[in-house]
Every structure is written in structure tokens, then in C-alpha cells.
PDB file of C-alpha atoms in Angstrom:
ATOM      1  CA  MET A  24      -6.889   2.702  -8.372  1.00 57.00           C
ATOM      2  CA  THR A  25      -7.014   5.249 -11.194  1.00 55.00           C
ATOM      3  CA  SER A  26      -4.238   7.714 -11.892  1.00 66.00           C
ATOM      4  CA  VAL A  27      -3.485  10.694 -14.087  1.00 76.00           C
ATOM      5  CA  ARG A  28      -0.372   8.806 -15.237  1.00 89.00           C
ATOM      6  CA  PRO A  29      -0.282   5.932 -17.742  1.00 83.00           C
ATOM      7  CA  ALA A  30       0.131   2.474 -16.240  1.00 91.00           C
ATOM      8  CA  PRO A  31       3.502   1.005 -17.212  1.00 96.00           C
ATOM      9  CA  ASP A  32       4.408  -2.639 -17.701  1.00 98.00           C
ATOM     10  CA  TYR A  33       5.934  -3.657 -14.363  1.00 98.00           C
ATOM     11  CA  SER A  34       6.563  -7.291 -15.267  1.00 98.00           C
ATOM     12  CA  LEU A  35      10.377  -7.371 -15.388  1.00 98.00           C
ATOM     13  CA  TYR A  36      11.854  -4.484 -13.429  1.00 98.00           C
ATOM     14  CA  LEU A  37      15.633  -3.963 -13.383  1.00 98.00           C
ATOM     15  CA  VAL A  38      17.227  -2.128 -10.455  1.00 98.00           C
ATOM     16  CA  THR A  39      20.771  -1.157 -11.368  1.00 98.00           C
ATOM     17  CA  ASP A  40      23.879  -1.752  -9.299  1.00 98.00           C
ATOM     18  CA  THR A  41      26.934   0.141 -10.535  1.00 98.00           C
ATOM     19  CA  GLY A  42      29.423  -2.145  -8.801  1.00 97.00           C
ATOM     20  CA  MET A  43      27.855  -5.334 -10.121  1.00 97.00           C
ATOM     21  CA  CYS A  44      27.801  -4.000 -13.665  1.00 98.00           C
ATOM     22  CA  GLY A  45      31.567  -3.607 -13.421  1.00 97.00           C
ATOM     23  CA  GLU A  46      33.607  -2.623 -16.464  1.00 97.00           C
ATOM     24  CA  ARG A  47      30.634  -3.248 -18.737  1.00 97.00           C
ATOM     25  CA  GLY A  48      28.922  -0.273 -17.119  1.00 98.00           C
ATOM     26  CA  VAL A  49      25.328   0.495 -16.257  1.00 98.00           C
ATOM     27  CA  PRO A  50      24.170   1.920 -19.632  1.00 98.00           C
ATOM     28  CA  LYS A  51      25.391  -1.110 -21.631  1.00 98.00           C
ATOM     29  CA  THR A  52      23.892  -3.492 -19.087  1.00 98.00           C
ATOM     30  CA  VAL A  53      20.559  -1.684 -19.262  1.00 98.00           C
ATOM     31  CA  ALA A  54      20.590  -1.614 -23.066  1.00 98.00           C
ATOM     32  CA  ALA A  55      21.198  -5.365 -23.273  1.00 98.00           C
ATOM     33  CA  ALA A  56      18.554  -6.147 -20.672  1.00 98.00           C
ATOM     34  CA  VAL A  57      15.901  -3.981 -22.297  1.00 98.00           C
ATOM     35  CA  ARG A  58      16.494  -5.567 -25.693  1.00 98.00           C
ATOM     36  CA  ALA A  59      15.976  -8.956 -24.031  1.00 98.00           C
ATOM     37  CA  GLY A  60      12.737  -8.116 -22.194  1.00 98.00           C
ATOM     38  CA  VAL A  61      13.158  -5.759 -19.231  1.00 98.00           C
ATOM     39  CA  THR A  62      10.129  -3.454 -19.027  1.00 98.00           C
ATOM     40  CA  MET A  63      11.170  -0.924 -16.335  1.00 98.00           C
ATOM     41  CA  VAL A  64      14.499   0.387 -15.067  1.00 98.00           C
ATOM     42  CA  GLN A  65      15.337   1.964 -11.728  1.00 98.00           C
ATOM     43  CA  LEU A  66      18.639   3.789 -11.396  1.00 98.00           C
ATOM     44  CA  ARG A  67      20.093   3.054  -7.956  1.00 98.00           C
ATOM     45  CA  ASP A  68      23.527   4.166  -6.787  1.00 97.00           C
ATOM     46  CA  PRO A  69      23.434   5.362  -3.165  1.00 96.00           C
ATOM     47  CA  ASP A  70      27.176   6.072  -3.211  1.00 96.00           C
ATOM     48  CA  ALA A  71      27.062   8.477  -6.165  1.00 98.00           C
ATOM     49  CA  GLY A  72      27.101  12.231  -5.664  1.00 98.00           C
ATOM     50  CA  ASP A  73      24.448  14.357  -7.303  1.00 98.00           C
ATOM     51  CA  ARG A  74      26.548  15.326 -10.321  1.00 98.00           C
ATOM     52  CA  GLU A  75      27.726  11.756 -10.847  1.00 98.00           C
ATOM     53  CA  LEU A  76      24.198  10.362 -10.600  1.00 98.00           C
ATOM     54  CA  VAL A  77      22.836  12.931 -13.041  1.00 98.00           C
ATOM     55  CA  ALA A  78      25.523  12.042 -15.587  1.00 98.00           C
ATOM     56  CA  LEU A  79      24.856   8.323 -15.177  1.00 98.00           C
ATOM     57  CA  GLY A  80      21.103   8.846 -15.306  1.00 98.00           C
ATOM     58  CA  ARG A  81      21.330  10.811 -18.523  1.00 98.00           C
ATOM     59  CA  ALA A  82      23.433   8.076 -20.110  1.00 98.00           C
ATOM     60  CA  VAL A  83      20.836   5.474 -19.130  1.00 98.00           C
ATOM     61  CA  ARG A  84      18.026   7.737 -20.334  1.00 98.00           C
ATOM     62  CA  ASP A  85      19.739   7.971 -23.706  1.00 98.00           C
ATOM     63  CA  VAL A  86      19.936   4.191 -24.182  1.00 98.00           C
ATOM     64  CA  LEU A  87      16.239   3.933 -23.250  1.00 98.00           C
ATOM     65  CA  ALA A  88      15.177   6.581 -25.777  1.00 98.00           C
ATOM     66  CA  GLY A  89      12.563   5.183 -28.134  1.00 97.00           C
ATOM     67  CA  THR A  90      12.095   1.921 -26.211  1.00 98.00           C
ATOM     68  CA  GLY A  91       9.054   2.974 -24.202  1.00 97.00           C
ATOM     69  CA  VAL A  92      10.736   1.627 -21.047  1.00 98.00           C
ATOM     70  CA  PRO A  93      10.399   4.069 -18.121  1.00 98.00           C
ATOM     71  CA  LEU A  94      13.417   5.180 -16.096  1.00 98.00           C
ATOM     72  CA  LEU A  95      12.908   5.775 -12.378  1.00 98.00           C
ATOM     73  CA  VAL A  96      15.451   7.142  -9.931  1.00 98.00           C
ATOM     74  CA  ASN A  97      15.909   5.575  -6.517  1.00 98.00           C
ATOM     75  CA  ASP A  98      15.389   8.005  -3.611  1.00 97.00           C
ATOM     76  CA  ARG A  99      16.691  11.179  -5.302  1.00 97.00           C
ATOM     77  CA  ALA A 100      13.381  12.586  -6.512  1.00 98.00           C
ATOM     78  CA  ASP A 101      14.996  16.027  -6.604  1.00 97.00           C
ATOM     79  CA  LEU A 102      17.238  14.895  -9.480  1.00 98.00           C
ATOM     80  CA  VAL A 103      14.532  13.315 -11.660  1.00 98.00           C
ATOM     81  CA  GLY A 104      13.888  16.483 -13.668  1.00 98.00           C
ATOM     82  CA  GLU A 105      17.567  17.160 -14.260  1.00 98.00           C
ATOM     83  CA  ILE A 106      18.096  13.589 -15.439  1.00 98.00           C
ATOM     84  CA  GLY A 107      14.977  13.627 -17.582  1.00 98.00           C
ATOM     85  CA  ALA A 108      13.708  10.447 -15.929  1.00 98.00           C
ATOM     86  CA  ASP A 109      10.112   9.240 -15.741  1.00 98.00           C
ATOM     87  CA  GLY A 110       9.769   9.112 -11.977  1.00 98.00           C
ATOM     88  CA  ALA A 111      11.218   8.033  -8.654  1.00 98.00           C
ATOM     89  CA  HIS A 112      11.099   5.217  -6.139  1.00 98.00           C
ATOM     90  CA  ILE A 113      11.385   5.919  -2.423  1.00 98.00           C
ATOM     91  CA  GLY A 114      11.777   3.780   0.686  1.00 96.00           C
ATOM     92  CA  GLN A 115      10.244   4.018   4.119  1.00 95.00           C
ATOM     93  CA  GLY A 116      13.221   6.007   5.393  1.00 91.00           C
ATOM     94  CA  ASP A 117      13.552   8.344   2.425  1.00 92.00           C
ATOM     95  CA  MET A 118      11.698  11.598   1.802  1.00 95.00           C
ATOM     96  CA  SER A 119       7.938  11.595   2.352  1.00 97.00           C
ATOM     97  CA  VAL A 120       5.481  10.660  -0.372  1.00 98.00           C
ATOM     98  CA  PRO A 121       3.916  14.159  -0.429  1.00 97.00           C
ATOM     99  CA  ARG A 122       7.360  15.753  -0.767  1.00 98.00           C
ATOM    100  CA  ALA A 123       8.384  13.372  -3.551  1.00 98.00           C
ATOM    101  CA  ARG A 124       5.109  13.938  -5.408  1.00 98.00           C
ATOM    102  CA  ALA A 125       5.548  17.704  -5.110  1.00 98.00           C
ATOM    103  CA  LEU A 126       9.004  17.431  -6.655  1.00 98.00           C
ATOM    104  CA  LEU A 127       7.835  15.127  -9.442  1.00 98.00           C
ATOM    105  CA  GLY A 128       4.653  16.908 -10.427  1.00 97.00           C
ATOM    106  CA  GLU A 129       1.590  14.995 -11.528  1.00 96.00           C
ATOM    107  CA  THR A 130       2.862  13.346 -14.711  1.00 96.00           C
ATOM    108  CA  ARG A 131       5.787  11.291 -13.372  1.00 97.00           C
ATOM    109  CA  LEU A 132       5.652   7.897 -11.671  1.00 98.00           C
ATOM    110  CA  LEU A 133       6.230   7.306  -7.960  1.00 98.00           C
ATOM    111  CA  GLY A 134       6.776   3.996  -6.202  1.00 98.00           C
ATOM    112  CA  LEU A 135       7.097   3.252  -2.474  1.00 98.00           C
ATOM    113  CA  SER A 136       8.808   0.317  -0.750  1.00 97.00           C
ATOM    114  CA  VAL A 137       6.771  -1.623   1.816  1.00 97.00           C
ATOM    115  CA  HIS A 138       7.517  -4.707   3.865  1.00 96.00           C
ATOM    116  CA  ASP A 139       4.163  -5.791   5.263  1.00 97.00           C
ATOM    117  CA  VAL A 140       0.407  -5.216   5.281  1.00 98.00           C
ATOM    118  CA  GLY A 141       0.700  -2.607   8.045  1.00 98.00           C
ATOM    119  CA  GLN A 142       2.799  -0.385   5.796  1.00 98.00           C
ATOM    120  CA  VAL A 143       0.285  -0.838   2.984  1.00 98.00           C
ATOM    121  CA  GLU A 144      -2.500   0.330   5.263  1.00 98.00           C
ATOM    122  CA  ALA A 145      -0.419   3.317   6.417  1.00 97.00           C
ATOM    123  CA  ALA A 146       0.175   4.281   2.776  1.00 98.00           C
ATOM    124  CA  ARG A 147      -3.511   4.400   1.872  1.00 97.00           C
ATOM    125  CA  GLU A 148      -3.672   8.065   2.810  1.00 97.00           C
ATOM    126  CA  TYR A 149      -1.482   8.878  -0.194  1.00 97.00           C
ATOM    127  CA  GLY A 150      -4.050   7.621  -2.688  1.00 95.00           C
ATOM    128  CA  GLU A 151      -3.237   8.569  -6.265  1.00 95.00           C
ATOM    129  CA  ALA A 152       0.058  10.186  -5.272  1.00 97.00           C
ATOM    130  CA  LEU A 153       1.475   6.659  -5.566  1.00 98.00           C
ATOM    131  CA  ASP A 154       1.551   4.466  -8.653  1.00 97.00           C
ATOM    132  CA  TYR A 155       2.882   1.169  -7.305  1.00 98.00           C
ATOM    133  CA  LEU A 156       4.479  -0.557  -4.324  1.00 98.00           C
ATOM    134  CA  GLY A 157       7.806  -2.356  -4.196  1.00 98.00           C
ATOM    135  CA  VAL A 158       7.360  -5.293  -1.813  1.00 98.00           C
ATOM    136  CA  GLY A 159      10.175  -7.072  -0.069  1.00 96.00           C
ATOM    137  CA  PRO A 160      12.544  -8.414   0.590  1.00 96.00           C
ATOM    138  CA  VAL A 161      10.885 -11.670  -0.375  1.00 97.00           C
ATOM    139  CA  TRP A 162      14.096 -13.599   0.269  1.00 96.00           C
ATOM    140  CA  ALA A 163      17.392 -12.505   1.811  1.00 90.00           C
ATOM    141  CA  THR A 164      19.623 -10.496  -0.487  1.00 80.00           C
ATOM    142  CA  SER A 165      23.170  -9.188  -0.323  1.00 72.00           C
ATOM    143  CA  THR A 166      22.463  -6.216  -2.592  1.00 66.00           C
ATOM    144  CA  LYS A 167      20.972  -4.104   0.196  1.00 62.00           C
ATOM    145  CA  PRO A 168      22.784  -4.518   3.526  1.00 62.00           C
ATOM    146  CA  GLY A 169      20.640  -4.072   6.618  1.00 62.00           C
ATOM    147  CA  HIS A 170      17.384  -4.867   4.852  1.00 61.00           C
ATOM    148  CA  ALA A 171      14.246  -5.854   6.746  1.00 77.00           C
ATOM    149  CA  PRO A 172      13.755  -9.560   7.524  1.00 86.00           C
ATOM    150  CA  PRO A 173      12.571 -11.458   4.425  1.00 93.00           C
ATOM    151  CA  GLY A 174       8.864 -12.192   4.381  1.00 92.00           C
ATOM    152  CA  GLY A 175       8.756 -15.034   1.868  1.00 95.00           C
ATOM    153  CA  PRO A 176       6.038 -15.662  -0.711  1.00 96.00           C
ATOM    154  CA  GLY A 177       3.372 -15.871   2.001  1.00 96.00           C
ATOM    155  CA  ARG A 178       3.804 -12.303   3.193  1.00 96.00           C
ATOM    156  CA  LEU A 179       4.130 -11.163  -0.414  1.00 97.00           C
ATOM    157  CA  ARG A 180       0.760 -12.715  -1.217  1.00 96.00           C
ATOM    158  CA  ASP A 181      -0.817 -10.981   1.789  1.00 97.00           C
ATOM    159  CA  VAL A 182       0.563  -7.591   0.757  1.00 98.00           C
ATOM    160  CA  VAL A 183      -0.640  -8.018  -2.820  1.00 97.00           C
ATOM    161  CA  ALA A 184      -4.119  -8.902  -1.563  1.00 97.00           C
ATOM    162  CA  ALA A 185      -4.215  -5.820   0.681  1.00 98.00           C
ATOM    163  CA  SER A 186      -2.783  -3.315  -1.784  1.00 98.00           C
ATOM    164  CA  PRO A 187      -4.882  -0.969  -3.934  1.00 97.00           C
ATOM    165  CA  TRP A 188      -1.782  -0.407  -6.087  1.00 97.00           C
ATOM    166  CA  PRO A 189       0.130  -2.766  -8.392  1.00 97.00           C
ATOM    167  CA  CYS A 190       2.906  -4.564  -6.518  1.00 98.00           C
ATOM    168  CA  VAL A 191       6.436  -5.378  -7.644  1.00 98.00           C
ATOM    169  CA  ALA A 192       8.300  -8.037  -5.657  1.00 98.00           C
ATOM    170  CA  ILE A 193      11.997  -7.641  -4.841  1.00 97.00           C
ATOM    171  CA  GLY A 194      14.647  -9.495  -2.866  1.00 96.00           C
ATOM    172  CA  GLY A 195      16.479 -12.671  -3.808  1.00 96.00           C
ATOM    173  CA  ILE A 196      14.512 -13.219  -7.012  1.00 97.00           C
ATOM    174  CA  ASP A 197      16.184 -15.222  -9.749  1.00 97.00           C
ATOM    175  CA  ALA A 198      15.137 -17.429 -12.645  1.00 97.00           C
ATOM    176  CA  GLY A 199      14.490 -20.339 -10.299  1.00 97.00           C
ATOM    177  CA  ARG A 200      12.076 -18.327  -8.139  1.00 97.00           C
ATOM    178  CA  ILE A 201      10.320 -15.976 -10.539  1.00 97.00           C
ATOM    179  CA  ALA A 202       7.426 -18.353 -11.282  1.00 97.00           C
ATOM    180  CA  GLU A 203       6.718 -18.710  -7.543  1.00 96.00           C
ATOM    181  CA  VAL A 204       6.744 -14.917  -7.280  1.00 97.00           C
ATOM    182  CA  ARG A 205       4.292 -14.515 -10.131  1.00 97.00           C
ATOM    183  CA  ALA A 206       1.904 -16.986  -8.509  1.00 96.00           C
ATOM    184  CA  THR A 207       1.323 -14.499  -5.664  1.00 96.00           C
ATOM    185  CA  GLY A 208      -0.468 -12.097  -8.020  1.00 96.00           C
ATOM    186  CA  VAL A 209       2.241  -9.443  -8.298  1.00 97.00           C
ATOM    187  CA  ALA A 210       2.353  -7.136 -11.284  1.00 97.00           C
ATOM    188  CA  GLY A 211       6.081  -7.623 -11.642  1.00 98.00           C
ATOM    189  CA  ALA A 212       9.387  -8.925 -10.321  1.00 98.00           C
ATOM    190  CA  ALA A 213      12.362  -6.661  -9.645  1.00 98.00           C
ATOM    191  CA  VAL A 214      15.884  -8.031  -9.927  1.00 98.00           C
ATOM    192  CA  VAL A 215      19.354  -6.653  -9.315  1.00 98.00           C
ATOM    193  CA  SER A 216      22.112  -9.272  -9.250  1.00 97.00           C
ATOM    194  CA  ALA A 217      20.249 -11.704 -11.514  1.00 98.00           C
ATOM    195  CA  ILE A 218      20.976  -9.313 -14.385  1.00 98.00           C
ATOM    196  CA  CYS A 219      23.659  -6.852 -13.252  1.00 98.00           C
ATOM    197  CA  ALA A 220      26.026  -9.561 -12.012  1.00 97.00           C
ATOM    198  CA  ALA A 221      25.396 -11.932 -14.922  1.00 98.00           C
ATOM    199  CA  ASP A 222      28.178 -12.650 -17.380  1.00 97.00           C
ATOM    200  CA  GLU A 223      25.663 -12.145 -20.185  1.00 98.00           C
ATOM    201  CA  PRO A 224      22.870  -9.784 -19.090  1.00 98.00           C
ATOM    202  CA  ALA A 225      20.835 -10.359 -22.245  1.00 98.00           C
ATOM    203  CA  ALA A 226      20.814 -14.140 -21.792  1.00 98.00           C
ATOM    204  CA  ALA A 227      19.977 -13.793 -18.102  1.00 98.00           C
ATOM    205  CA  THR A 228      17.129 -11.427 -18.944  1.00 98.00           C
ATOM    206  CA  ARG A 229      15.724 -13.749 -21.579  1.00 98.00           C
ATOM    207  CA  GLU A 230      15.622 -16.611 -19.094  1.00 98.00           C
ATOM    208  CA  LEU A 231      13.824 -14.453 -16.526  1.00 98.00           C
ATOM    209  CA  ARG A 232      11.403 -13.209 -19.173  1.00 98.00           C
ATOM    210  CA  ASP A 233      10.696 -16.696 -20.491  1.00 97.00           C
ATOM    211  CA  ARG A 234      10.013 -18.077 -17.031  1.00 97.00           C
ATOM    212  CA  TRP A 235       7.777 -15.134 -16.099  1.00 97.00           C
ATOM    213  CA  ASP A 236       5.786 -15.591 -19.293  1.00 96.00           C
ATOM    214  CA  ALA A 237       5.592 -19.360 -18.852  1.00 96.00           C
ATOM    215  CA  ALA A 238       4.215 -18.890 -15.343  1.00 94.00           C
ATOM    216  CA  ARG A 239       1.435 -16.772 -16.805  1.00 72.00           C
ATOM    217  CA  GLU A 240       0.664 -19.378 -19.404  1.00 56.00           C
ATOM    218  CA  GLY A 241       0.758 -22.160 -16.841  1.00 51.00           C
ATOM    219  CA  ALA A 242      -1.741 -20.305 -14.647  1.00 56.00           C
ATOM    220  CA  SER A 243      -4.239 -19.736 -17.449  1.00 41.00           C
TER     221      SER A 243
END
């Protein structure tokens, strides 16, 4: 699927968790992870008010300056411009794709969460309004209470095969599972706790990056 927007590198996609980052903070965690191989960052803090999220988003934007790594905002597409982010990611229960695209304009990225092939088929009407799909949860995860039942690698593979957009897997992914995730044909793997909750985010990122890259090499 073609798009008016450049195609980013989805391979190692960090979704932030303010609580897990703890005293280290989100910007420092992001900076360490990007230096070690993260290729996309999504700012997620559902408990933050608008003003708080804008301030945090701007701090993250500043540490990403000059890296070429895009910053997306979870759900709050209306704050993307104020933050100076590169796009937004929305879920099935968030604002509609047409509304989010209208807020973002044509030059910013937009991702949509899906759980199964039926939701992929329902999303086809949006065409080039979308840039990628977030697919999951692959495995159970504690980072998003009340999530849909995990679909496992089998459902992930089915969604990837059905999708006209690049797919990023999410849910329970760690260094021990990332090679299995890559084998499904996804464009990337999204992680939260594997980096945000790590004692050393840079070391955790390097291990994820190395195993993702090794899976590519092993498949060639």
C-alpha cells in the first residue's frame, strides 16, 4: 500500500510506561533505548492530563531530535501538533480513523490496533489514511489491564497475511520470544516492560535488537 508519508523502520518499537520507567523517567529511558537500537517510540500515559502529556511529549521529542526516530502519541491525536510529534496510534475504542487523520493532516503517521483478521478486513475502508497496524496481544500482558484474549503467534501470522499494511506485534514480547514473532512476517515488535521495567534499558534494548537481527539472518 502506497502512502504520501515516508515509511518508517518499525522493527523495534518502544511503547512508554511512565510508572515502569520510575525515577529514571521516560525521556532518559527513551534516550538510552534509542541509542541502543529502538527505531520508533510511542508515548503512552492514559493517566496523564493534557497539559502533563504535552510537557512529557515535548521532553521526549527533544531527546529524539536528530535521531530520525519517529514519536507517536497513543490515542490523543488532538495533542500531536502541540507536542510536535510525528503521528498517533489509536485503538478500536478510541476516536475514529477519519477523525484522527483529519486532526493529523496528511503528513503524519497513524497506526491502528487490531486483534484479528475480521478487524483487518473492517479497516480496509480506511486505505491510505492508515500507515500500519498494531497487532495483539500476542501473549498475555500486565501492562494493559482488560486487554483482548491473546491470539498467539498463529493468529498474528494470519493477521499479517491478511493485512495490506505493515504490522507491528505487541503483547508479552521479550528477548526470548522476539525471534518467534519475527518469523510470522511482521514488520516490527513493540515492547513495553521489556525496556521500561529493565534495570538497564540500553542493555535490554541491545539484546532485543540483536535477537531481532539474528532472526532475520537465520531466515535468510
